[in-house]
Each structure stands twice: as C-alpha cells, then as structure tokens.
Amino acid sequence: MDAIPIVLDCGGSIIKAGFGGDSEPGIVFPSTGPKLKKDIESGFDDKRYISKFGPTFRSPIENRVITNFDNMKRIWQELFTEQLQIQPEQHPFLVADSALNSLENRQQTLQIFMEEYNVPSFCPAFASSLALYNAGYTSGIVVDSGESNTDIIPVFECFTLTHLVSRLDVGGKHVSEYLKKLLNQQGIVLPGPTEREILREVKEQIGFVRGDPSPSDDEEKIFLTHDGIQLCIGRPRYQCTEVMFDPNLLGLQCQGVPKAIIDVLKVSDQDIVDVLADNVLLSGGNTCIQRFTDRVEKGILIHNSTQLKVNVNSPPNRRFASWVGGSILSCVDTFKDLSVTREEYQETGLSILELKSY
C-alpha cells in the first residue's frame, strides 16, 4: 500500500499542512510558529497568541517564497515531529509554490527535502493551478490575495502563463496597516504585543468591503479584545479594505484588483481569452473579507471596456483553496508524473526540476 502524501501550503501569514485526500488541512498555524501551549501554573491566557519559537521569531516566507531557510526548517521540523507526527522519509510530499518563485529557490527546497529529510518524492506545484483544482477547473484567472501581495495569474489547461502574471504589492497586511492608521486617527491605540492579532480579528469579524453606500455601513460595532479592551468601530470597518481597490491610499504604486484583472485579460491571447474571462477565481484568506466578491464584480464592470463577459467565482473554502487543490492532486495519477522521485534526483540532480512541467 502506497504511503499517504503530505501536502504543505506555506504562506506568509499561515502554514497549512495535512494528508493528501483530506478535505481540509489538519494543521493550521501562523507562519511565525505554532502557539505556545498553555502553562497552567503561570496562568497564561490561552486565547492570546505567543509563538512556540519565541517573540523574536520572524516568518521565513514572503509572497509564498522562502526568504530564511533556517527558520523554515524549524517550522518543517515542528510539523513533522510534533504536529503531523510522521517520518518524512516514508511519505511523498506536495508543496504549494509561487509561480514567480525562482528556480534557485525551488531547487534549494528540493535539495533539503531530498538530502535532509530523505523523502521518496517531492512535487512543487503552483498554488494557482491548485486553487483551480479545488474548484474543479483547469483554466481561468486566479486572483490569489495573501498577506503581502495579490497575484493575478492566468492558467490555461493547467499551464500557468507566468509571462502574463501581474503582482500587486498589496495584501492583507496592508489592510491591517490602513486599519491601524484609521483607528489611530480616532484616538484608538492598540497594545503593542497583541496589535497584529487584534487588527486581524477586527478585519475578519467585523470588517467588510463597501459596495453601494448604505446608512447601516457607518454603524458602530463593539469589538472585545482578548485583553478585555472594548473597541467601538464604525467607518474604519470598511474604509480599511479600500486599499485593495485604491492602493494609493497607502502610497502604494500599483493598481487595484479589478483594474489589474482587466489588464491581464487585455494582453492574453485572443484564442483563449474568453476561457480565462469565464472563470476569474478568488483565492486566499484576504478574499474572504465580507462583500469582497461583490466589489470585484462591480469594479470589473467599471473597468471592462471590452466585449468580454467576465465571471467571478468565489469558492466557500477559498481560504484553503491551494491546500485542498494539492490534496486532490496528490490522489490522482498525474501526481506521480509531476513528482521528482529519489531515483530521478540521484541520477540528474537539481536540474531535474527544469525537465518537469509545472
């Protein structure tokens, strides 16, 4: 019986891991490390996040690309020994990868998995294609919005058109940054140690994207922090999300999401552009903000000067879309063809990745 593949999706904000064939990742924790377990004797507040790796540990990932391999290996080791409780040499691996990652970075990851973890096979699969698998498609425009950036990625018949990918340097952390600025303008200053967590929770729990103006939009909502601080927040709940549609609000020199989608479609090959436009697929945690889909659709109508009919799809599980797509891919025959086996690595070395189609 074949060993169950391990699927990893390591983002700049969240680590997702689990077994191939599962409907959702079994392990999810911040990319700064798993939460420190509650110390009963010290009376530690279990609701407050403190990394197991200490307060100075920084995420080793940015834009789905590993920037610190030493820290990344600490996370992988934690995943294998403590979280998944597996022996990596006994499992094939699928790792979600950025279409804009360099070959050198991808090769270094392969080398670590082959030479330090001794895995039987390794498959770096583009997160964009995995998001499509999750939704049951093979073609479309994937709008992958994460912590640091938003990528507009055209995929045709499972082939990522990397030369047409548009990267917007705006994402979840910028929404948080703008929310902080708006709250500060109202005299609300959050406690430093928990500031990032509070901003994230405000976004997820009471934040939304404004469409057609409504009097109810300005209603204040009460948000209670884990530290017992009560916040009354009105307009900043939706004002903070405007940065995704007008990045200039934070001085960012890039387009908003709807305009970027239309621009990618305009430069796409005329033979496939209708297929791409028919499936604009939202993916990533930042697209889960309330009413995000509606605003993208509205923005596309405003910027679409072509005759293209553009359909926006937002799967309910899009927060974990790439991981779930990887789980699906790991269970089909194609997975073995895409994977680098130990034998192939020993015969060809790191250049084997140049011979595979991802």
Tab-separated table of C-alpha atoms in Angstrom:
chain	number	residue	atom	x	y	z
A	1	MET	CA	0.000	0.000	0.000
A	2	ASP	CA	1.389	3.419	-1.021
A	3	ALA	CA	2.162	5.896	1.732
A	4	ILE	CA	-0.222	8.843	2.083
A	5	PRO	CA	1.219	12.044	0.568
A	6	ILE	CA	1.843	15.060	2.789
A	7	VAL	CA	0.515	18.370	1.445
A	8	LEU	CA	2.084	21.665	2.559
A	9	ASP	CA	0.969	25.206	1.755
A	10	CYS	CA	3.262	27.672	3.494
A	11	GLY	CA	2.112	31.266	3.125
A	12	GLY	CA	3.493	34.490	4.505
A	13	SER	CA	0.822	34.527	7.201
A	14	ILE	CA	-0.461	30.977	7.691
A	15	ILE	CA	1.033	27.470	7.461
A	16	LYS	CA	-1.354	24.761	6.253
A	17	ALA	CA	-0.442	21.079	6.360
A	18	GLY	CA	-2.125	17.705	6.267
A	19	PHE	CA	-2.605	14.406	4.497
A	20	GLY	CA	-3.472	14.032	0.832
A	21	GLY	CA	-7.097	13.058	0.301
A	22	ASP	CA	-8.395	15.050	3.264
A	23	SER	CA	-10.995	17.764	2.652
A	24	GLU	CA	-9.128	20.392	4.681
A	25	PRO	CA	-5.708	20.832	6.297
A	26	GLY	CA	-5.386	19.141	9.662
A	27	ILE	CA	-2.716	21.569	10.842
A	28	VAL	CA	-3.063	25.356	10.596
A	29	PHE	CA	-0.913	27.860	12.476
A	30	PRO	CA	0.765	31.260	11.910
A	31	SER	CA	3.957	31.313	9.855
A	32	THR	CA	5.697	32.744	12.926
A	33	GLY	CA	5.282	29.342	14.557
A	34	PRO	CA	2.633	27.329	16.403
A	35	LYS	CA	1.021	28.712	19.522
A	36	LEU	CA	2.795	28.183	22.811
A	37	LYS	CA	0.856	25.671	24.889
A	38	LYS	CA	-0.957	26.981	27.957
A	39	ASP	CA	1.118	26.977	31.105
A	40	ILE	CA	-1.420	26.240	33.812
A	41	GLU	CA	0.893	27.127	36.693
A	42	SER	CA	1.705	30.588	35.317
A	43	GLY	CA	-1.915	31.322	34.486
A	44	PHE	CA	-1.059	32.065	30.858
A	45	ASP	CA	-4.060	33.333	28.849
A	46	ASP	CA	-4.688	30.596	26.292
A	47	LYS	CA	-6.514	32.979	23.935
A	48	ARG	CA	-3.514	35.187	23.338
A	49	TYR	CA	-1.071	34.096	20.633
A	50	ILE	CA	2.562	33.616	21.614
A	51	SER	CA	4.814	31.697	19.230
A	52	LYS	CA	6.405	28.492	20.431
A	53	PHE	CA	9.607	29.754	18.818
A	54	GLY	CA	9.653	32.949	20.886
A	55	PRO	CA	8.617	36.570	20.290
A	56	THR	CA	11.578	37.381	18.025
A	57	PHE	CA	10.938	34.573	15.525
A	58	ARG	CA	10.021	36.003	12.118
A	59	SER	CA	8.090	34.401	9.302
A	60	PRO	CA	10.547	32.800	6.853
A	61	ILE	CA	8.147	33.281	3.945
A	62	GLU	CA	7.187	36.265	1.858
A	63	ASN	CA	4.973	36.125	-1.228
A	64	ARG	CA	4.981	32.307	-0.923
A	65	VAL	CA	8.764	32.365	-1.356
A	66	ILE	CA	11.129	31.172	1.381
A	67	THR	CA	13.431	34.001	2.471
A	68	ASN	CA	15.016	32.321	5.510
A	69	PHE	CA	15.679	28.602	5.136
A	70	ASP	CA	16.962	28.180	8.700
A	71	ASN	CA	13.668	29.404	10.143
A	72	MET	CA	11.747	27.454	7.518
A	73	LYS	CA	13.449	24.227	8.583
A	74	ARG	CA	12.425	24.881	12.187
A	75	ILE	CA	8.813	25.065	11.043
A	76	TRP	CA	9.111	21.943	8.876
A	77	GLN	CA	10.719	20.002	11.724
A	78	GLU	CA	7.948	21.101	14.079
A	79	LEU	CA	5.352	19.992	11.527
A	80	PHE	CA	6.865	16.553	11.016
A	81	THR	CA	7.713	15.614	14.600
A	82	GLU	CA	5.126	17.411	16.737
A	83	GLN	CA	2.143	18.336	14.579
A	84	LEU	CA	1.758	15.624	11.920
A	85	GLN	CA	3.876	13.112	13.872
A	86	ILE	CA	5.298	11.476	10.769
A	87	GLN	CA	8.624	10.247	9.475
A	88	PRO	CA	9.161	12.307	6.302
A	89	GLU	CA	11.243	9.597	4.631
A	90	GLN	CA	8.097	7.479	4.456
A	91	HIS	CA	5.843	9.964	2.628
A	92	PRO	CA	5.676	11.637	-0.793
A	93	PHE	CA	5.426	15.433	-0.499
A	94	LEU	CA	3.488	18.072	-2.403
A	95	VAL	CA	4.381	21.692	-1.631
A	96	ALA	CA	2.381	24.649	-2.970
A	97	ASP	CA	4.737	27.025	-4.752
A	98	SER	CA	4.583	30.522	-6.216
A	99	ALA	CA	4.540	30.831	-9.994
A	100	LEU	CA	7.020	33.698	-9.534
A	101	ASN	CA	9.450	31.739	-7.373
A	102	SER	CA	12.983	31.465	-8.747
A	103	LEU	CA	14.391	28.166	-9.976
A	104	GLU	CA	17.256	28.517	-7.487
A	105	ASN	CA	14.881	28.852	-4.538
A	106	ARG	CA	12.821	25.893	-5.708
A	107	GLN	CA	15.974	23.809	-6.159
A	108	GLN	CA	17.159	24.630	-2.644
A	109	THR	CA	13.841	23.416	-1.258
A	110	LEU	CA	14.132	20.201	-3.282
A	111	GLN	CA	17.670	19.662	-2.007
A	112	ILE	CA	16.615	19.997	1.633
A	113	PHE	CA	13.731	17.565	1.257
A	114	MET	CA	15.862	15.015	-0.585
A	115	GLU	CA	19.118	15.252	1.372
A	116	GLU	CA	17.973	16.201	4.872
A	117	TYR	CA	14.512	14.649	5.068
A	118	ASN	CA	15.170	11.782	2.618
A	119	VAL	CA	11.673	11.905	1.138
A	120	PRO	CA	10.782	9.332	-1.562
A	121	SER	CA	9.369	12.017	-3.888
A	122	PHE	CA	8.789	15.758	-3.992
A	123	CYS	CA	6.334	17.821	-6.046
A	124	PRO	CA	6.443	21.653	-6.128
A	125	ALA	CA	3.043	22.581	-7.591
A	126	PHE	CA	1.946	26.100	-8.476
A	127	ALA	CA	-0.597	27.374	-5.970
A	128	SER	CA	-2.590	28.956	-8.803
A	129	SER	CA	-3.221	25.618	-10.512
A	130	LEU	CA	-4.044	24.013	-7.173
A	131	ALA	CA	-6.685	26.665	-6.492
A	132	LEU	CA	-8.308	25.773	-9.813
A	133	TYR	CA	-8.233	22.036	-8.997
A	134	ASN	CA	-10.026	22.838	-5.756
A	135	ALA	CA	-12.875	24.455	-7.703
A	136	GLY	CA	-12.983	21.784	-10.418
A	137	TYR	CA	-11.415	23.871	-13.208
A	138	THR	CA	-8.287	23.677	-15.335
A	139	SER	CA	-8.396	27.188	-16.834
A	140	GLY	CA	-9.070	30.680	-15.542
A	141	ILE	CA	-7.642	33.792	-13.928
A	142	VAL	CA	-6.653	33.073	-10.330
A	143	VAL	CA	-6.734	36.091	-8.023
A	144	ASP	CA	-4.578	34.927	-5.118
A	145	SER	CA	-4.594	37.545	-2.362
A	146	GLY	CA	-2.474	36.804	0.671
A	147	GLU	CA	-0.599	38.633	3.396
A	148	SER	CA	1.920	40.643	1.372
A	149	ASN	CA	0.628	40.756	-2.176
A	150	THR	CA	-2.093	39.866	-4.637
A	151	ASP	CA	-1.240	37.874	-7.766
A	152	ILE	CA	-3.381	37.873	-10.913
A	153	ILE	CA	-2.455	34.561	-12.541
A	154	PRO	CA	-3.790	33.260	-15.882
A	155	VAL	CA	-3.872	29.468	-16.185
A	156	PHE	CA	-4.853	27.586	-19.345
A	157	GLU	CA	-5.382	23.820	-19.262
A	158	CYS	CA	-3.364	23.546	-16.019
A	159	PHE	CA	-0.444	25.503	-17.534
A	160	THR	CA	0.385	28.723	-15.686
A	161	LEU	CA	1.135	31.574	-18.096
A	162	THR	CA	3.940	33.025	-15.984
A	163	HIS	CA	4.823	35.713	-18.544
A	164	LEU	CA	1.387	37.289	-18.023
A	165	VAL	CA	1.262	37.144	-14.215
A	166	SER	CA	0.592	40.509	-12.579
A	167	ARG	CA	1.740	41.033	-8.992
A	168	LEU	CA	0.155	43.775	-6.909
A	169	ASP	CA	2.130	44.757	-3.828
A	170	VAL	CA	-0.990	44.998	-1.709
A	171	GLY	CA	-2.488	42.337	0.555
A	172	GLY	CA	-3.804	41.533	3.994
A	173	LYS	CA	-1.035	43.257	5.927
A	174	HIS	CA	-1.765	46.498	4.076
A	175	VAL	CA	-5.449	46.303	5.011
A	176	SER	CA	-4.296	45.890	8.627
A	177	GLU	CA	-1.837	48.763	8.294
A	178	TYR	CA	-4.532	51.069	6.945
A	179	LEU	CA	-6.968	49.946	9.664
A	180	LYS	CA	-4.358	50.809	12.296
A	181	LYS	CA	-3.899	54.258	10.742
A	182	LEU	CA	-7.655	54.897	10.714
A	183	LEU	CA	-8.063	53.774	14.329
A	184	ASN	CA	-5.146	55.946	15.432
A	185	GLN	CA	-6.827	58.932	13.783
A	186	GLN	CA	-9.805	58.273	16.052
A	187	GLY	CA	-7.600	58.098	19.118
A	188	ILE	CA	-7.654	54.289	19.355
A	189	VAL	CA	-4.190	52.887	20.090
A	190	LEU	CA	-3.845	49.121	20.387
A	191	PRO	CA	-1.451	47.395	22.821
A	192	GLY	CA	1.824	46.602	21.050
A	193	PRO	CA	2.232	42.883	21.879
A	194	THR	CA	-1.240	41.975	20.579
A	195	GLU	CA	-1.723	44.712	17.975
A	196	ARG	CA	-1.270	42.498	14.917
A	197	GLU	CA	-3.658	39.850	16.217
A	198	ILE	CA	-6.340	42.398	17.133
A	199	LEU	CA	-6.166	44.054	13.706
A	200	ARG	CA	-6.542	40.673	12.016
A	201	GLU	CA	-9.538	39.737	14.147
A	202	VAL	CA	-11.246	43.091	13.558
A	203	LYS	CA	-10.866	42.589	9.788
A	204	GLU	CA	-12.180	39.049	9.856
A	205	GLN	CA	-15.022	39.510	12.335
A	206	ILE	CA	-16.492	42.948	11.653
A	207	GLY	CA	-14.645	44.252	8.587
A	208	PHE	CA	-16.275	44.401	5.154
A	209	VAL	CA	-15.933	45.854	1.678
A	210	ARG	CA	-18.347	48.656	0.891
A	211	GLY	CA	-20.398	48.446	-2.277
A	212	ASP	CA	-23.380	50.725	-2.778
A	213	PRO	CA	-23.459	53.183	0.155
A	214	SER	CA	-25.929	52.348	2.921
A	215	PRO	CA	-26.675	54.206	6.192
A	216	SER	CA	-26.023	50.975	8.088
A	217	ASP	CA	-22.411	50.951	6.860
A	218	ASP	CA	-21.458	53.630	9.377
A	219	GLU	CA	-22.994	51.854	12.368
A	220	GLU	CA	-20.509	51.282	15.163
A	221	LYS	CA	-19.794	47.712	16.171
A	222	ILE	CA	-18.436	46.661	19.536
A	223	PHE	CA	-15.283	44.549	19.395
A	224	LEU	CA	-13.924	42.995	22.583
A	225	THR	CA	-10.243	42.056	22.567
A	226	HIS	CA	-8.822	39.046	24.404
A	227	ASP	CA	-7.288	41.510	26.855
A	228	GLY	CA	-10.748	42.808	27.754
A	229	ILE	CA	-10.459	46.070	25.828
A	230	GLN	CA	-13.744	47.229	24.288
A	231	LEU	CA	-13.466	48.985	20.918
A	232	CYS	CA	-16.276	50.898	19.173
A	233	ILE	CA	-15.519	50.872	15.446
A	234	GLY	CA	-17.619	52.449	12.700
A	235	ARG	CA	-16.382	53.621	9.314
A	236	PRO	CA	-12.873	52.121	9.594
A	237	ARG	CA	-14.530	48.689	9.288
A	238	TYR	CA	-14.969	49.271	5.566
A	239	GLN	CA	-12.559	52.138	4.933
A	240	CYS	CA	-9.590	49.853	5.641
A	241	THR	CA	-10.498	47.475	2.796
A	242	GLU	CA	-10.490	50.289	0.216
A	243	VAL	CA	-6.728	49.881	-0.060
A	244	MET	CA	-7.340	46.707	-2.118
A	245	PHE	CA	-9.153	48.790	-4.728
A	246	ASP	CA	-7.149	52.010	-4.396
A	247	PRO	CA	-3.635	51.162	-3.123
A	248	ASN	CA	-2.642	54.828	-3.440
A	249	LEU	CA	-4.450	55.364	-0.117
A	250	LEU	CA	-1.302	53.940	1.482
A	251	GLY	CA	1.049	55.426	-1.078
A	252	LEU	CA	1.406	52.084	-2.882
A	253	GLN	CA	2.264	52.380	-6.566
A	254	CYS	CA	0.075	49.638	-8.012
A	255	GLN	CA	-3.391	49.111	-9.449
A	256	GLY	CA	-6.470	47.972	-7.617
A	257	VAL	CA	-7.609	44.364	-8.032
A	258	PRO	CA	-10.431	44.819	-10.625
A	259	LYS	CA	-8.316	47.007	-12.940
A	260	ALA	CA	-5.425	44.524	-12.770
A	261	ILE	CA	-7.737	41.645	-13.752
A	262	ILE	CA	-8.952	43.508	-16.839
A	263	ASP	CA	-5.397	44.457	-17.813
A	264	VAL	CA	-4.274	40.805	-17.702
A	265	LEU	CA	-7.228	39.802	-19.885
A	266	LYS	CA	-6.378	42.550	-22.383
A	267	VAL	CA	-2.882	41.138	-23.000
A	268	SER	CA	-3.992	37.485	-23.091
A	269	ASP	CA	-4.036	35.550	-26.364
A	270	GLN	CA	-7.302	36.113	-28.204
A	271	ASP	CA	-7.699	32.364	-28.739
A	272	ILE	CA	-8.038	31.694	-25.014
A	273	VAL	CA	-9.163	35.000	-23.502
A	274	ASP	CA	-12.845	34.003	-23.447
A	275	VAL	CA	-11.978	30.851	-21.492
A	276	LEU	CA	-9.931	32.846	-18.985
A	277	ALA	CA	-12.596	35.534	-18.570
A	278	ASP	CA	-15.260	32.921	-17.924
A	279	ASN	CA	-13.567	31.904	-14.676
A	280	VAL	CA	-11.979	34.605	-12.536
A	281	LEU	CA	-11.331	32.607	-9.380
A	282	LEU	CA	-10.780	34.257	-5.999
A	283	SER	CA	-8.326	32.509	-3.690
A	284	GLY	CA	-6.567	33.261	-0.417
A	285	GLY	CA	-7.644	34.469	3.002
A	286	ASN	CA	-7.713	38.135	2.063
A	287	THR	CA	-10.550	37.491	-0.425
A	288	CYS	CA	-12.732	36.181	2.411
A	289	ILE	CA	-13.490	39.672	3.726
A	290	GLN	CA	-17.244	40.228	3.572
A	291	ARG	CA	-18.541	41.562	0.212
A	292	PHE	CA	-15.109	41.336	-1.437
A	293	THR	CA	-16.544	39.346	-4.340
A	294	ASP	CA	-19.334	41.856	-4.988
A	295	ARG	CA	-16.890	44.747	-5.114
A	296	VAL	CA	-14.570	42.919	-7.528
A	297	GLU	CA	-17.519	42.238	-9.839
A	298	LYS	CA	-18.592	45.874	-9.676
A	299	GLY	CA	-15.058	47.092	-10.348
A	300	ILE	CA	-14.681	44.811	-13.356
A	301	LEU	CA	-17.858	46.259	-14.884
A	302	ILE	CA	-16.434	49.759	-14.445
A	303	HIS	CA	-13.034	48.982	-15.996
A	304	ASN	CA	-14.129	46.499	-18.676
A	305	SER	CA	-14.062	48.441	-21.945
A	306	THR	CA	-14.032	45.199	-23.964
A	307	GLN	CA	-16.895	42.941	-25.016
A	308	LEU	CA	-15.653	40.177	-22.747
A	309	LYS	CA	-18.101	38.538	-20.387
A	310	VAL	CA	-16.253	38.168	-17.096
A	311	ASN	CA	-17.483	35.736	-14.435
A	312	VAL	CA	-16.130	35.898	-10.881
A	313	ASN	CA	-16.152	32.706	-8.811
A	314	SER	CA	-15.524	32.612	-5.069
A	315	PRO	CA	-15.456	29.057	-3.633
A	316	PRO	CA	-16.566	28.900	0.016
A	317	ASN	CA	-13.288	27.227	1.042
A	318	ARG	CA	-11.037	29.715	-0.790
A	319	ARG	CA	-9.032	30.417	2.379
A	320	PHE	CA	-7.583	26.914	1.962
A	321	ALA	CA	-8.094	26.608	-1.820
A	322	SER	CA	-4.479	25.841	-2.749
A	323	TRP	CA	-4.072	23.275	0.025
A	324	VAL	CA	-7.299	21.477	-0.892
A	325	GLY	CA	-6.298	21.520	-4.557
A	326	GLY	CA	-2.998	19.933	-3.561
A	327	SER	CA	-4.853	17.303	-1.577
A	328	ILE	CA	-6.898	16.483	-4.684
A	329	LEU	CA	-3.860	16.403	-6.992
A	330	SER	CA	-1.934	14.107	-4.645
A	331	CYS	CA	-4.590	11.417	-5.152
A	332	VAL	CA	-4.551	11.262	-8.966
A	333	ASP	CA	-2.122	9.507	-11.300
A	334	THR	CA	-0.760	12.823	-12.606
A	335	PHE	CA	0.832	13.438	-9.214
A	336	LYS	CA	3.461	10.751	-9.773
A	337	ASP	CA	4.382	12.195	-13.174
A	338	LEU	CA	4.832	15.682	-11.704
A	339	SER	CA	6.854	14.489	-8.723
A	340	VAL	CA	10.635	14.225	-8.582
A	341	THR	CA	11.478	10.754	-7.302
A	342	ARG	CA	14.545	9.973	-5.234
A	343	GLU	CA	15.948	7.962	-8.135
A	344	GLU	CA	15.497	10.876	-10.560
A	345	TYR	CA	17.171	13.237	-8.118
A	346	GLN	CA	20.134	10.920	-7.622
A	347	GLU	CA	20.584	10.481	-11.379
A	348	THR	CA	20.018	14.075	-12.547
A	349	GLY	CA	20.469	16.302	-9.519
A	350	LEU	CA	18.839	19.698	-9.053
A	351	SER	CA	18.445	20.221	-12.802
A	352	ILE	CA	15.633	17.645	-12.769
A	353	LEU	CA	13.218	20.494	-11.987
A	354	GLU	CA	13.965	22.022	-15.397
A	355	LEU	CA	12.773	18.813	-17.043
A	356	LYS	CA	9.416	18.765	-15.267
A	357	SER	CA	6.343	20.769	-16.343
A	358	TYR	CA	4.620	22.702	-13.560
